Structures are given as C-alpha cells and as structure tokens.
Amino acid sequence: MNTVTVIGASLAGLYTARALRSQGFDGRLVIVGDEPHRPYDRPPLSKGFLTGATGPGQLALADAEETADLDAEWRLGSRAAGLDTGTRTVRIEGGAPLVTDGLVIATGATPRRLPGPVRTGVHTLRTLDDAQALRADLTLGPARVVVIGGGFIGAEVASSCAALGHDVTVVEAAPLPLVPQLGDAMARVCAALHAEHGVTLLTGTGVAGLRADGATDRVTAVDLADGRRLPADVVVVGIGVRPRTDWLEGSGLPLDDGVRCDAGCVTPVPAIVAVGDVARADGCRAEHWTSATEQAAVAARNLLAGATVATHRSLPYFWSDQYGVRIQFAGRRLPTDTPRIIDGSPDDRSFLAAYERDGRTTAVLALNRPRPFMRLRRELAREVAVVGS
C-alpha cells in the first residue's frame, strides 16, 4: 500500500493518521479536510470558547512538532464530492481527483437545520467558524437567546449564554430532555439545572417557524407549535446531526445512517474503512469523542492488513459540562434499567448512580464525582472486554 488518503481532517481522521504511522505505514499519507483549519477539538466550542475562557490557539489537537512527525500532505479547504470504489478515486470539488490505495472515511456529521430560509442571527454549532460567528453575536450586548433542542449541545450552549449574562430560553420537543440517554429520573435531575441558573426550559412543544425583520432579515422571534411566540435576538439550533455521507451517494458503499462497516470499521471494500461520527460500525453509530479516538487504531490495523484482523468493542462514554456541573455517563442502559444512587445526593447535584438490570450494573452516571465514576467505568470496561473476548 503506497498511498493512504484520509477524508476528514478532524479528530477521527487525525487519530487514524497517527495510528497508521505508529503501526508502520511509511508511504504517502494525504489528509483532506473541507475546513481551512488544522484539526481542532470540538467539545470546547460550546463551552469555554463561547465564554471566552478558551482561545482558538488552545483548540489545536496537534502541535507543530506532532504535525511535522506525521509527514502528511494536507489538503485543507477541499471538499470530497464523490468516490469511485473500483479505482479508489476520490473526486474533489474544484480540484484534481485523488487516486489512492487505501481510504479512510472520517467526514463526521453535519447539523440538522430548521426548514425555511436562513436568517441572520440563527446559528448551528459544529465547526470553529460556527462558534466564532455565534460568539460574535453574543458579544454585541445583552441578548434574548432561544436555544432549540435540549440535548447536550443545546444545554451546553444555554449554560455558556447564561454565564455571559444573556436571557436564555431552551425549547425541547420531548417532555423532558436527555431521556433517551439517561432515563426519566436522571434526566429530570439534569433538566433542573436550567431553572437553577435562570434559564427557562419549555418542553413538549416544537418550533413552527422563525420571524425576521423585513429590512435586515435578522431573526426577531421563534413561533412555537403550541401558538406561543418567543422574542429572540439570537437563535441556536441544536436538533441533532446527520452523518456526512452525501458525497458517497452512488459509490456502491452501503449507507444507512452512516457508512455501514463491520466491528473492525471495515466496509465491504477492504481497502476502505470508516471511523468517527460517520461510521455505523457493527450496526451502531456513536457521536462521541472517545469512540472516535478508540476506533482509529483498529481501523488503521485492518486497513494495513487488507482484512478485518481486529475489532473494536468498548464501553460507550460521554461527558458534558453544564452550569459548572460535570456530567459523565458510561455503559449501555436499557429503558427498563433502574438507577440507584451509590454515593452523594441528586439534591446537591453531586452524586454517583448505577443503572442495574437483574442485579447487574449496566451503566454509571455521575454529577461532579469524577474519581469514583472513573473507577466504576473501568470496572464496566473490563467486563465488556471479557464478554467480547
């Protein structure tokens, strides 16, 4: 294998490129990214970056020395537009096509948007440019901010906006945010953080549309499905993401809420692997930082081997920082699993809880209990490793 091309210059792409080098690949390594920026860390964008505590220079995932050691050919500001799997040729929008021996698909995901025209003052948050545009709006002065979607990104943005002194309302279509991830009881605890910090949470209603000033086309209000109207100077849409597979339409690769691949991140074409948010590995697509980094080494090994010689099975893990509270979750819970408080108290917003099924722990949740959480997470991870071996 003389040339490996990585499509996607973010976390998963960078980690897979590193893994290729560390596993002995010394050929031509090309990294293609549609953003003009070198790989950067996304989680701070909704938190410290918005509040000004974190600057752009602190987001880099690799310093100059690490980048030089990678010895890669970077093609930033270049968007993949198509793929011929037979010849392994990647069509580049506005540029020369790339012919490669091995291909890593790491194009991530893109935010879902509201239908209708794009209004000034309406933001999604996925990229550094998104975050810079939102931060610029938030520094214009006190604003009425409406966050559409009460998931982790929405809650983190609401927390940051509240810390900056803005008047914040969160709109969530479900009866309670985060129920799919945490279950009713624990989701209710996290939802209470909004009110405790002066943020209004409206649940059980969707968005009917946005209103804008006729002269400036800037958003002025959010119309809710139940008839209410919320005045708004800034709107942030956080209603989830979809995997970026549009450029793979017609390629012959199986697409189903991501690029379908096996437990080793290998597609039906052995010389093509998929990692990160775009990969639907062994029937599961994860949108978390840890999954993206852990898949990289396995995908690189299989790509270089030309077959699936290793598989990836790890314990799902995610974290979120909201209103000064660190929320951590690990495991695979079912809706019928029962949470039990092990230590601390939900009333104090500092506790450790275990989800149980038939006397066995299936997942753990912590608010501001990082050390005991990590201990239980390691125990669960060991059990997963034993089951998967």
Tab-separated table of C-alpha atoms in Angstrom, residues 53-342:
chain	number	residue	atom	x	y	z
A	53	ALA	CA	-12.149	31.275	28.504
A	54	THR	CA	-10.622	29.279	25.621
A	55	GLY	CA	-8.972	30.881	22.617
A	56	PRO	CA	-8.603	29.452	19.093
A	57	GLY	CA	-4.940	28.659	19.738
A	58	GLN	CA	-5.887	26.346	22.608
A	59	LEU	CA	-8.081	24.126	20.443
A	60	ALA	CA	-5.363	22.511	18.323
A	61	LEU	CA	-5.216	18.712	18.517
A	62	ALA	CA	-1.589	18.610	17.407
A	63	ASP	CA	1.325	20.991	17.827
A	64	ALA	CA	3.831	21.861	15.126
A	65	GLU	CA	6.226	19.050	16.066
A	66	GLU	CA	3.484	16.404	16.046
A	67	THR	CA	2.230	17.666	12.713
A	68	ALA	CA	5.708	17.502	11.214
A	69	ASP	CA	6.246	13.968	12.537
A	70	LEU	CA	3.050	12.866	10.801
A	71	ASP	CA	4.680	13.757	7.451
A	72	ALA	CA	1.311	14.131	5.756
A	73	GLU	CA	0.208	16.007	2.682
A	74	TRP	CA	-2.557	18.331	3.860
A	75	ARG	CA	-5.326	19.427	1.523
A	76	LEU	CA	-7.420	21.751	3.634
A	77	GLY	CA	-10.355	23.736	2.327
A	78	SER	CA	-11.056	20.849	-0.066
A	79	ARG	CA	-14.383	19.033	-0.122
A	80	ALA	CA	-14.773	15.439	-1.269
A	81	ALA	CA	-17.519	15.292	-3.900
A	82	GLY	CA	-17.616	11.652	-4.944
A	83	LEU	CA	-15.944	8.251	-4.817
A	84	ASP	CA	-15.279	5.541	-7.393
A	85	THR	CA	-14.684	2.458	-5.262
A	86	GLY	CA	-13.456	0.410	-8.218
A	87	THR	CA	-10.466	2.626	-8.875
A	88	ARG	CA	-10.453	4.132	-5.379
A	89	THR	CA	-10.587	7.613	-6.867
A	90	VAL	CA	-11.885	10.488	-4.763
A	91	ARG	CA	-13.402	13.364	-6.675
A	92	ILE	CA	-12.513	16.717	-5.110
A	93	GLU	CA	-14.804	19.702	-5.564
A	94	GLY	CA	-12.979	22.239	-7.722
A	95	GLY	CA	-9.748	20.238	-7.673
A	96	ALA	CA	-7.878	17.336	-9.206
A	97	PRO	CA	-9.115	13.838	-8.267
A	98	LEU	CA	-7.131	11.719	-5.823
A	99	VAL	CA	-6.262	8.107	-6.619
A	100	THR	CA	-5.379	6.121	-3.521
A	101	ASP	CA	-4.600	2.562	-2.414
A	102	GLY	CA	-6.299	2.858	0.964
A	103	LEU	CA	-9.081	5.186	2.057
A	104	VAL	CA	-10.209	6.346	5.486
A	105	ILE	CA	-13.670	7.918	5.581
A	106	ALA	CA	-13.801	10.318	8.518
A	107	THR	CA	-16.167	13.030	7.290
A	108	GLY	CA	-18.090	13.239	10.553
A	109	ALA	CA	-21.557	14.729	10.748
A	110	THR	CA	-23.332	17.950	9.927
A	111	PRO	CA	-26.010	19.744	11.984
A	112	ARG	CA	-29.669	19.324	11.156
A	113	ARG	CA	-31.310	22.630	10.294
A	114	LEU	CA	-34.785	24.049	10.511
A	115	PRO	CA	-36.727	24.207	7.250
A	116	GLY	CA	-37.180	27.582	5.613
A	117	PRO	CA	-34.867	30.467	4.725
A	118	VAL	CA	-31.648	31.049	6.649
A	119	ARG	CA	-31.978	34.112	8.883
A	120	THR	CA	-29.258	36.340	10.271
A	121	GLY	CA	-28.751	35.613	13.948
A	122	VAL	CA	-29.682	31.931	13.580
A	123	HIS	CA	-26.804	29.560	14.305
A	124	THR	CA	-25.839	25.918	14.416
A	125	LEU	CA	-22.728	24.847	16.290
A	126	ARG	CA	-20.423	22.247	14.827
A	127	THR	CA	-17.334	23.967	13.459
A	128	LEU	CA	-14.893	26.593	14.630
A	129	ASP	CA	-16.361	29.035	12.116
A	130	ASP	CA	-19.838	28.332	13.558
A	131	ALA	CA	-18.584	29.051	17.045
A	132	GLN	CA	-16.819	32.242	16.003
A	133	ALA	CA	-19.990	33.532	14.338
A	134	LEU	CA	-22.094	32.733	17.391
A	135	ARG	CA	-19.566	34.264	19.762
A	136	ALA	CA	-19.526	37.444	17.679
A	137	ASP	CA	-23.317	37.719	18.027
A	138	LEU	CA	-23.145	37.108	21.763
A	139	THR	CA	-20.647	39.922	22.281
A	140	LEU	CA	-22.914	42.587	20.758
A	141	GLY	CA	-24.662	43.119	24.089
A	142	PRO	CA	-27.380	41.544	26.252
A	143	ALA	CA	-29.495	39.318	24.039
A	144	ARG	CA	-32.614	37.211	24.194
A	145	VAL	CA	-31.248	33.805	23.207
A	146	VAL	CA	-33.500	30.918	22.209
A	147	VAL	CA	-31.847	27.506	22.061
A	148	ILE	CA	-33.856	24.965	20.063
A	149	GLY	CA	-33.060	21.489	21.349
A	150	GLY	CA	-32.279	20.495	24.928
A	151	GLY	CA	-29.661	17.812	24.247
A	152	PHE	CA	-26.058	18.086	25.352
A	153	ILE	CA	-25.015	20.706	22.789
A	154	GLY	CA	-28.130	22.789	23.438
A	155	ALA	CA	-27.691	22.567	27.206
A	156	GLU	CA	-24.007	23.494	26.992
A	157	VAL	CA	-24.744	26.499	24.782
A	158	ALA	CA	-27.525	27.588	27.143
A	159	SER	CA	-25.142	27.300	30.062
A	160	SER	CA	-22.485	29.391	28.295
A	161	CYS	CA	-25.005	32.042	27.242
A	162	ALA	CA	-26.366	32.282	30.765
A	163	ALA	CA	-22.823	32.685	32.128
A	164	LEU	CA	-22.389	35.617	29.739
A	165	GLY	CA	-25.480	37.274	31.196
A	166	HIS	CA	-27.957	36.677	28.381
A	167	ASP	CA	-31.653	35.922	28.782
A	168	VAL	CA	-31.898	32.268	27.703
A	169	THR	CA	-34.804	30.011	26.822
A	170	VAL	CA	-34.408	26.358	25.814
A	171	VAL	CA	-37.135	24.753	23.699
A	172	GLU	CA	-37.342	20.949	23.726
A	173	ALA	CA	-39.929	18.986	21.749
A	174	ALA	CA	-39.806	15.975	24.092
A	175	PRO	CA	-41.485	16.046	27.506
A	176	LEU	CA	-38.004	16.052	29.064
A	177	PRO	CA	-34.501	16.471	27.613
A	178	LEU	CA	-31.937	13.652	27.643
A	179	VAL	CA	-34.415	10.863	28.420
A	180	PRO	CA	-33.001	8.533	25.702
A	181	GLN	CA	-29.532	8.852	27.214
A	182	LEU	CA	-30.297	8.964	30.951
A	183	GLY	CA	-33.860	7.790	31.584
A	184	ASP	CA	-36.671	9.793	33.189
A	185	ALA	CA	-35.390	10.098	36.757
A	186	MET	CA	-31.835	11.160	35.982
A	187	ALA	CA	-32.891	13.345	33.044
A	188	ARG	CA	-35.182	15.221	35.405
A	189	VAL	CA	-32.216	15.965	37.681
A	190	CYS	CA	-30.182	17.371	34.794
A	191	ALA	CA	-33.146	19.354	33.434
A	192	ALA	CA	-33.461	21.106	36.788
A	193	LEU	CA	-30.041	22.691	36.258
A	194	HIS	CA	-31.573	25.106	33.752
A	195	ALA	CA	-34.039	26.705	36.176
A	196	GLU	CA	-31.445	26.789	38.950
A	197	HIS	CA	-29.333	29.074	36.768
A	198	GLY	CA	-32.063	31.365	35.492
A	199	VAL	CA	-32.686	29.596	32.172
A	200	THR	CA	-36.264	28.932	31.056
A	201	LEU	CA	-36.914	25.386	29.815
A	202	LEU	CA	-40.004	24.848	27.651
A	203	THR	CA	-40.765	21.203	26.882
A	204	GLY	CA	-43.340	19.270	24.921
A	205	THR	CA	-43.532	21.706	22.025
A	206	GLY	CA	-41.792	22.104	18.704
A	207	VAL	CA	-40.953	25.102	16.528
A	208	ALA	CA	-43.449	26.243	13.911
A	209	GLY	CA	-41.173	28.834	12.339
A	210	LEU	CA	-38.932	31.861	12.727
A	211	ARG	CA	-39.819	35.510	12.286
A	212	ALA	CA	-37.402	38.097	10.972
A	213	ASP	CA	-37.115	41.825	10.419
A	214	GLY	CA	-38.184	42.613	6.868
A	215	ALA	CA	-35.389	45.100	6.278
A	216	THR	CA	-32.427	43.237	7.795
A	217	ASP	CA	-33.674	39.639	7.625
A	218	ARG	CA	-32.446	39.252	11.194
A	219	VAL	CA	-34.391	36.897	13.418
A	220	THR	CA	-36.817	38.591	15.819
A	221	ALA	CA	-38.889	35.730	17.252
A	222	VAL	CA	-39.468	31.995	17.393
A	223	ASP	CA	-43.023	30.765	16.837
A	224	LEU	CA	-43.788	27.583	18.765
A	225	ALA	CA	-46.107	24.810	17.612
A	226	ASP	CA	-48.414	25.475	20.574
A	227	GLY	CA	-49.020	29.074	19.471
A	228	ARG	CA	-46.607	30.872	21.762
A	229	ARG	CA	-44.112	33.372	20.376
A	230	LEU	CA	-40.680	33.887	21.908
A	231	PRO	CA	-38.880	37.169	21.187
A	232	ALA	CA	-35.333	36.380	20.074
A	233	ASP	CA	-32.190	38.261	19.140
A	234	VAL	CA	-30.103	35.099	18.713
A	235	VAL	CA	-31.294	31.569	17.943
A	236	VAL	CA	-29.165	28.449	18.268
A	237	VAL	CA	-30.453	25.285	16.594
A	238	GLY	CA	-29.283	22.113	18.315
A	239	ILE	CA	-31.612	19.421	17.000
A	240	GLY	CA	-29.030	16.780	16.244
A	241	VAL	CA	-26.757	15.895	13.363
A	242	ARG	CA	-26.719	13.622	10.355
A	243	PRO	CA	-23.670	11.732	9.092
A	244	ARG	CA	-21.917	13.323	6.140
A	245	THR	CA	-22.398	10.648	3.517
A	246	ASP	CA	-23.903	12.750	0.704
A	247	TRP	CA	-20.621	12.642	-1.237
A	248	LEU	CA	-20.751	8.833	-1.166
A	249	GLU	CA	-24.129	8.534	-2.886
A	250	GLY	CA	-23.742	6.298	-5.923
A	251	SER	CA	-20.388	4.930	-4.770
A	252	GLY	CA	-21.761	1.499	-4.003
A	253	LEU	CA	-20.791	1.645	-0.336
A	254	PRO	CA	-23.703	0.697	1.954
A	255	LEU	CA	-25.172	3.838	3.543
A	256	ASP	CA	-27.638	3.613	6.415
A	257	ASP	CA	-27.420	6.473	8.919
A	258	GLY	CA	-23.718	6.431	8.245
A	259	VAL	CA	-21.277	4.229	6.344
A	260	ARG	CA	-22.059	0.636	7.204
A	261	CYS	CA	-18.985	-1.297	8.231
A	262	ASP	CA	-18.122	-4.267	10.423
A	263	ALA	CA	-16.890	-4.276	14.028
A	264	GLY	CA	-13.406	-3.506	12.714
A	265	CYS	CA	-14.609	-0.374	10.865
A	266	VAL	CA	-14.045	-2.137	7.512
A	267	THR	CA	-16.506	-1.585	4.672
A	268	PRO	CA	-17.355	-4.263	2.054
A	269	VAL	CA	-14.336	-2.888	0.189
A	270	PRO	CA	-11.412	-3.992	2.424
A	271	ALA	CA	-9.221	-1.082	1.336
A	272	ILE	CA	-11.835	1.381	2.670
A	273	VAL	CA	-12.544	1.937	6.357
A	274	ALA	CA	-14.791	4.409	8.177
A	275	VAL	CA	-14.262	5.994	11.592
A	276	GLY	CA	-15.903	8.505	13.905
A	277	ASP	CA	-19.353	10.039	13.632
A	278	VAL	CA	-19.816	8.883	10.032
A	279	ALA	CA	-19.176	5.202	10.766
A	280	ARG	CA	-22.016	2.813	11.502
A	281	ALA	CA	-19.814	0.055	12.875
A	282	ASP	CA	-21.404	-3.310	13.606
A	283	GLY	CA	-24.855	-1.704	13.495
A	284	CYS	CA	-24.055	1.167	15.855
A	285	ARG	CA	-23.112	4.782	15.151
A	286	ALA	CA	-21.631	6.775	18.050
A	287	GLU	CA	-21.252	10.547	18.132
A	288	HIS	CA	-18.785	10.800	20.979
A	289	TRP	CA	-15.178	11.918	21.289
A	290	THR	CA	-13.990	8.703	22.927
A	291	SER	CA	-15.467	6.418	20.278
A	292	ALA	CA	-13.760	8.363	17.511
A	293	THR	CA	-10.341	8.056	19.135
A	294	GLU	CA	-10.695	4.390	20.055
A	295	GLN	CA	-11.792	3.277	16.587
A	296	ALA	CA	-8.704	4.759	14.958
A	297	ALA	CA	-6.117	2.146	15.923
A	298	VAL	CA	-8.359	-0.769	14.952
A	299	ALA	CA	-9.340	0.783	11.623
A	300	ALA	CA	-5.698	1.528	10.771
A	301	ARG	CA	-4.618	-2.006	11.608
A	302	ASN	CA	-7.322	-3.559	9.448
A	303	LEU	CA	-6.662	-1.188	6.563
A	304	LEU	CA	-2.980	-2.089	6.504
A	305	ALA	CA	-3.798	-5.794	6.818
A	306	GLY	CA	-6.314	-5.660	3.980
A	307	ALA	CA	-8.849	-7.548	6.080
A	308	THR	CA	-10.595	-7.448	9.451
A	309	VAL	CA	-7.988	-8.840	11.831
A	310	ALA	CA	-9.119	-6.798	14.853
A	311	THR	CA	-12.450	-5.493	16.110
A	312	HIS	CA	-13.472	-2.544	18.213
A	313	ARG	CA	-15.711	-3.046	21.206
A	314	SER	CA	-15.548	-0.549	24.001
A	315	LEU	CA	-17.809	0.890	26.632
A	316	PRO	CA	-19.782	3.909	25.378
A	317	TYR	CA	-18.736	7.016	27.313
A	318	PHE	CA	-19.621	10.685	27.121
A	319	TRP	CA	-19.421	13.755	29.265
A	320	SER	CA	-20.953	17.208	29.348
A	321	ASP	CA	-20.249	20.406	31.296
A	322	GLN	CA	-23.321	22.446	32.193
A	323	TYR	CA	-23.648	25.265	34.721
A	324	GLY	CA	-20.461	24.264	36.489
A	325	VAL	CA	-21.550	20.616	36.745
A	326	ARG	CA	-19.576	17.806	35.094
A	327	ILE	CA	-21.964	15.098	33.856
A	328	GLN	CA	-20.375	11.741	32.981
A	329	PHE	CA	-22.047	8.617	31.673
A	330	ALA	CA	-20.686	5.223	30.643
A	331	GLY	CA	-22.359	1.969	29.682
A	332	ARG	CA	-25.273	0.560	27.767
A	333	ARG	CA	-28.563	1.066	29.566
A	334	LEU	CA	-31.992	-0.128	28.533
A	335	PRO	CA	-35.167	1.861	29.287
A	336	THR	CA	-36.076	-0.757	31.878
A	337	ASP	CA	-32.809	-0.460	33.809
A	338	THR	CA	-33.204	1.051	37.280
A	339	PRO	CA	-30.860	3.808	38.522
A	340	ARG	CA	-29.617	3.507	42.102
A	341	ILE	CA	-27.768	6.262	43.972
A	342	ILE	CA	-24.486	4.864	45.277
